[in-house]
Amino acid sequence: MAISLRDYQRKIVLQMLNFNTQSLDVKSKDFLDENYWSDQWKVLIYDRTCRDIISTLFNVSQLRKQGVTLHLLIESEREPIPDVPAIYFIEQTNQNIDRIASDLKKGLYQSVHLNFSGKVERAFLEELAIKTLQTGKVQVIKKVFDQHMHFISLEDNLFSLGMVDSYLSYNSPFLDDIAIQKLMDKIAKDLLSVMTSFDAVPIIRTPKAGPSQMVAEKLSKLISDHINEKRNFFKGAFAHNRPLLVILDRTADLATPLRHVSTYQALLDDVLEHRVNRVTVSLQEASQANKHKIYDVDMEKDSFYA
């Protein structure tokens, strides 16, 4: 049975939920055992971006089987639970550093395991160290990991970088060169997460000139730099045939937006609010005006959907 990118990402999340101590074999799919229950209770803290990443991989009952009793937004007001460890899954932002430092100062949790969704730069780690040392509670932090999974697996063969209006942004005449470079850097870094999650060093092909070539060059350099690091995620990447990664700009890829399949999935996307495998339906009854109901849709559990 072929192993999908979604399975690889699930494996990484499960290892994270087990404090990065359990090595799971993605090829056996034992990590998806429905009869497994963790005996270690924990709290999961995430930001909005990482919530989207997890929501397409696990539902609430599956998280509970992994011992997650609560899952809360890092920006929300949270009550202290001093006898339970907390697993943080967040983006590497200065705002999140400040929130981590605030949580340590308040003594919210027994221990803290920090997991960042993308590659963590040295300057960011230094800032994290300074802010947490100032709290006097740095010993509460047990581990810090960069998980390299900053992308959303919507289906087995479909993922998104979760970037809103990216095409509009890099084609805007009002965007300066520095802003365009930052946008291309982010796309390349997120694609690196996809490659490391899949444990594959791709052969990259792209048309000459334009944003696609810019992304390809940046991604190629990131992969080379990552391979030369002592701790890299490409464990067996050269032991099998390398995949082909074709990067296209939407202006060159005209067929995809014009193609409209006759599926329930396409219909939902056309007529309802559809985001990260969730559909929002407006309730029309007079007593329920301005109210909405949210449905989870997943092709793994609903073959009619796709």
XYZ file of C-alpha atoms in Angstrom:
306
model
C 0.000 0.000 0.000
C 1.350 3.415 -0.945
C 2.128 5.753 1.928
C 0.683 9.218 1.482
C 2.115 12.558 2.548
C -0.792 12.780 4.977
C 0.338 9.563 6.681
C 3.861 10.901 7.035
C 2.564 14.102 8.607
C 0.316 12.132 10.973
C 3.343 10.132 12.074
C 5.272 13.316 12.906
C 2.336 14.738 14.889
C 1.937 11.493 16.845
C 5.638 11.443 17.684
C 5.251 15.026 18.875
C 2.253 14.076 21.046
C 4.409 11.338 22.582
C 7.038 13.938 23.567
C 9.236 13.041 20.566
C 10.435 9.890 22.329
C 8.576 7.229 20.356
C 9.850 6.244 16.914
C 6.953 5.211 14.685
C 7.094 3.142 11.516
C 4.938 4.929 8.954
C 5.142 2.025 6.494
C 3.442 -0.406 8.877
C 0.682 2.113 9.765
C 0.734 0.716 13.336
C 0.641 4.293 14.531
C -2.980 4.469 13.326
C -4.095 1.604 15.610
C -7.668 2.378 16.711
C -7.213 0.351 19.920
C -4.287 2.396 21.190
C -4.799 4.630 24.237
C -2.034 6.718 25.768
C -1.631 6.551 29.550
C 0.044 9.982 29.720
C -2.348 12.916 30.012
C -1.235 16.185 28.437
C -2.426 19.590 27.241
C -1.966 20.687 23.630
C -1.371 24.397 23.029
C -1.374 25.684 19.451
C -1.781 28.866 17.447
C -4.321 29.286 14.666
C -1.965 28.146 11.901
C -0.979 24.933 13.682
C -4.603 24.290 14.635
C -5.381 24.140 10.923
C -2.522 21.671 10.400
C -3.773 19.291 13.102
C -7.497 19.631 12.359
C -7.184 17.886 8.977
C -5.218 14.990 10.511
C -7.032 14.143 13.755
C -10.444 14.696 15.257
C -11.131 15.322 18.942
C -11.643 11.651 19.855
C -8.374 10.658 18.153
C -6.503 13.349 20.074
C -8.085 12.096 23.299
C -6.735 8.612 22.582
C -3.285 10.192 22.490
C -3.860 11.557 25.993
C -4.749 15.117 24.947
C -7.315 16.195 27.550
C -7.408 19.833 26.437
C -6.398 21.632 23.249
C -6.291 25.402 23.539
C -5.210 28.426 21.517
C -2.028 30.005 22.813
C -3.601 33.465 22.575
C -6.556 32.531 24.787
C -6.800 33.052 28.539
C -5.934 29.721 30.153
C -6.302 28.414 33.690
C -3.264 26.854 35.438
C -2.983 23.050 35.316
C 0.251 22.654 37.299
C 0.352 18.848 37.435
C 0.076 18.196 33.666
C 2.740 18.543 30.919
C 1.986 20.841 27.985
C 2.930 20.291 24.360
C 3.179 23.510 22.375
C 2.804 23.362 18.590
C 3.237 26.859 17.214
C 4.794 29.063 14.558
C 8.136 30.721 15.228
C 6.964 34.295 15.882
C 7.985 36.926 18.429
C 4.386 37.066 19.680
C 4.524 33.372 20.514
C 7.828 33.839 22.366
C 6.169 36.486 24.547
C 3.216 34.169 25.238
C 5.515 31.268 26.151
C 7.426 33.516 28.555
C 4.134 34.691 30.073
C 2.951 31.088 30.564
C 6.226 30.157 32.264
C 6.001 33.152 34.582
C 2.448 32.192 35.581
C 3.465 28.556 36.167
C 0.586 27.200 34.103
C 1.990 23.708 33.479
C 4.208 21.074 35.064
C 6.556 20.971 32.068
C 6.660 22.479 28.594
C 7.659 20.770 25.329
C 8.083 23.308 22.527
C 7.476 22.245 18.928
C 7.750 24.788 16.124
C 6.047 24.108 12.819
C 8.965 25.163 10.595
C 12.726 25.451 10.665
C 13.887 27.492 13.654
C 16.665 29.989 12.995
C 19.496 30.600 15.479
C 18.483 34.245 16.059
C 14.985 33.097 17.034
C 16.367 30.519 19.498
C 18.572 33.172 21.069
C 15.578 35.478 21.515
C 13.585 32.575 22.999
C 16.438 31.835 25.441
C 16.691 35.469 26.573
C 12.945 35.878 27.160
C 12.542 32.558 29.005
C 15.619 33.103 31.184
C 14.111 36.373 32.355
C 11.124 34.469 33.775
C 13.303 32.425 36.138
C 11.366 29.306 35.077
C 13.465 28.130 32.147
C 13.878 24.685 33.769
C 10.208 24.007 33.002
C 11.081 23.766 29.293
C 12.111 20.153 28.679
C 12.593 20.055 24.903
C 12.630 22.321 21.869
C 12.042 20.890 18.377
C 11.573 22.244 14.870
C 9.125 19.804 13.312
C 9.345 20.843 9.638
C 5.652 20.370 8.890
C 4.373 23.822 8.068
C 1.738 22.734 5.542
C -1.836 21.458 5.623
C -2.601 17.930 4.352
C -6.153 18.273 3.072
C -6.175 14.825 1.446
C -3.745 12.011 0.706
C -2.688 13.666 -2.549
C -3.484 17.294 -1.826
C -1.780 19.782 0.470
C -1.873 23.533 0.948
C 0.631 26.027 2.342
C -2.311 27.939 3.802
C -1.268 31.227 2.197
C -4.200 33.525 1.493
C -4.109 35.554 -1.747
C -0.497 34.560 -2.515
C -1.065 34.788 -6.286
C -2.532 38.255 -5.898
C 0.333 39.296 -3.632
C 3.276 38.427 -5.861
C 1.522 39.860 -8.946
C 0.612 43.116 -7.250
C 2.238 46.189 -8.845
C 2.360 47.796 -5.390
C 4.572 45.091 -3.837
C 8.254 46.038 -3.600
C 11.173 43.663 -4.228
C 11.843 43.082 -0.526
C 8.246 42.006 0.112
C 8.320 39.687 -2.921
C 11.563 38.096 -1.679
C 9.997 37.472 1.739
C 6.974 35.857 0.115
C 9.158 33.597 -2.048
C 11.277 32.711 1.018
C 8.184 31.616 2.916
C 6.923 29.451 0.044
C 10.347 27.798 -0.280
C 10.604 27.151 3.480
C 7.133 25.617 3.580
C 7.948 23.392 0.584
C 11.065 22.265 2.457
C 8.718 21.099 5.216
C 6.825 19.006 2.665
C 10.034 17.404 1.380
C 11.440 16.634 4.841
C 8.102 15.192 6.007
C 8.096 12.915 2.978
C 11.804 12.135 3.517
C 12.534 12.830 -0.135
C 15.097 14.968 -1.949
C 13.336 15.838 -5.199
C 14.556 16.571 -8.697
C 13.193 20.092 -9.233
C 11.930 21.310 -12.595
C 10.412 24.705 -13.376
C 9.986 27.107 -16.314
C 12.633 29.777 -16.729
C 12.061 33.211 -15.200
C 9.163 34.270 -13.015
C 8.237 33.426 -9.421
C 8.318 29.646 -9.969
C 12.028 29.750 -10.844
C 12.696 32.019 -7.866
C 10.987 29.534 -5.519
C 12.821 26.587 -7.115
C 16.239 28.219 -6.648
C 15.515 29.128 -3.040
C 14.177 25.637 -2.304
C 17.220 23.999 -3.898
C 19.547 26.053 -1.679
C 17.498 25.289 1.434
C 17.660 21.551 0.705
C 21.435 21.685 0.149
C 21.980 23.634 3.359
C 19.709 21.275 5.299
C 21.518 18.154 4.047
C 24.818 19.584 5.291
C 23.480 20.123 8.800
C 24.282 17.578 11.517
C 20.610 17.132 12.373
C 18.749 16.851 9.096
C 15.446 15.164 8.327
C 16.502 13.403 5.122
C 17.308 10.058 6.755
C 16.926 7.710 3.803
C 16.205 10.209 1.074
C 18.833 8.899 -1.352
C 18.074 5.207 -0.778
C 15.263 5.117 -3.323
C 14.220 6.787 -6.545
C 13.995 10.545 -6.160
C 10.598 12.097 -6.903
C 10.064 14.814 -9.488
C 8.888 18.168 -8.150
C 7.420 20.466 -10.830
C 6.876 24.050 -9.674
C 4.531 26.111 -11.835
C 3.272 29.651 -11.595
C -0.511 29.867 -11.796
C -0.221 32.039 -14.914
C 1.392 29.082 -16.701
C -0.867 26.437 -15.146
C -4.112 27.384 -16.889
C -5.766 23.972 -16.868
C -6.173 23.555 -13.109
C -8.483 26.530 -12.369
C -10.573 25.740 -15.481
C -10.979 22.070 -14.643
C -14.178 21.404 -12.718
C -14.872 17.830 -11.705
C -18.397 16.594 -11.086
C -18.032 15.671 -7.429
C -19.805 16.531 -4.201
C -16.541 18.109 -3.056
C -16.489 20.584 -5.956
C -20.167 21.432 -5.384
C -19.553 22.218 -1.703
C -16.597 24.402 -2.585
C -18.710 26.336 -5.100
C -21.788 27.074 -3.015
C -20.659 27.004 0.641
C -17.835 28.342 2.773
C -15.240 25.558 2.548
C -11.899 25.719 4.386
C -9.455 23.085 5.733
C -11.993 20.284 5.222
C -14.745 22.116 7.080
C -17.981 23.371 5.569
C -19.938 26.224 7.150
C -23.700 26.272 6.551
C -25.864 29.311 7.341
C -29.062 28.408 9.173
C -32.121 29.922 7.496
C -34.757 29.500 10.214
C -36.032 32.769 11.672
C -35.212 31.653 15.224
C -31.627 30.899 14.201
C -30.823 33.966 12.135
C -27.122 34.742 11.720
C -26.209 31.335 13.131
C -23.968 28.796 11.426
C -23.323 25.098 11.648
C -19.934 23.552 10.841
C -19.497 20.099 9.315
C -16.241 18.168 8.997
C -15.766 16.494 5.617
C -13.062 13.945 4.912
C -12.638 11.692 1.905
C -11.149 8.952 4.130
C -14.455 8.588 5.951
C -16.875 9.688 3.218
C -16.249 8.257 -0.233
C -19.218 10.213 -1.626
C -17.470 13.484 -0.727
C -14.702 13.026 -3.317
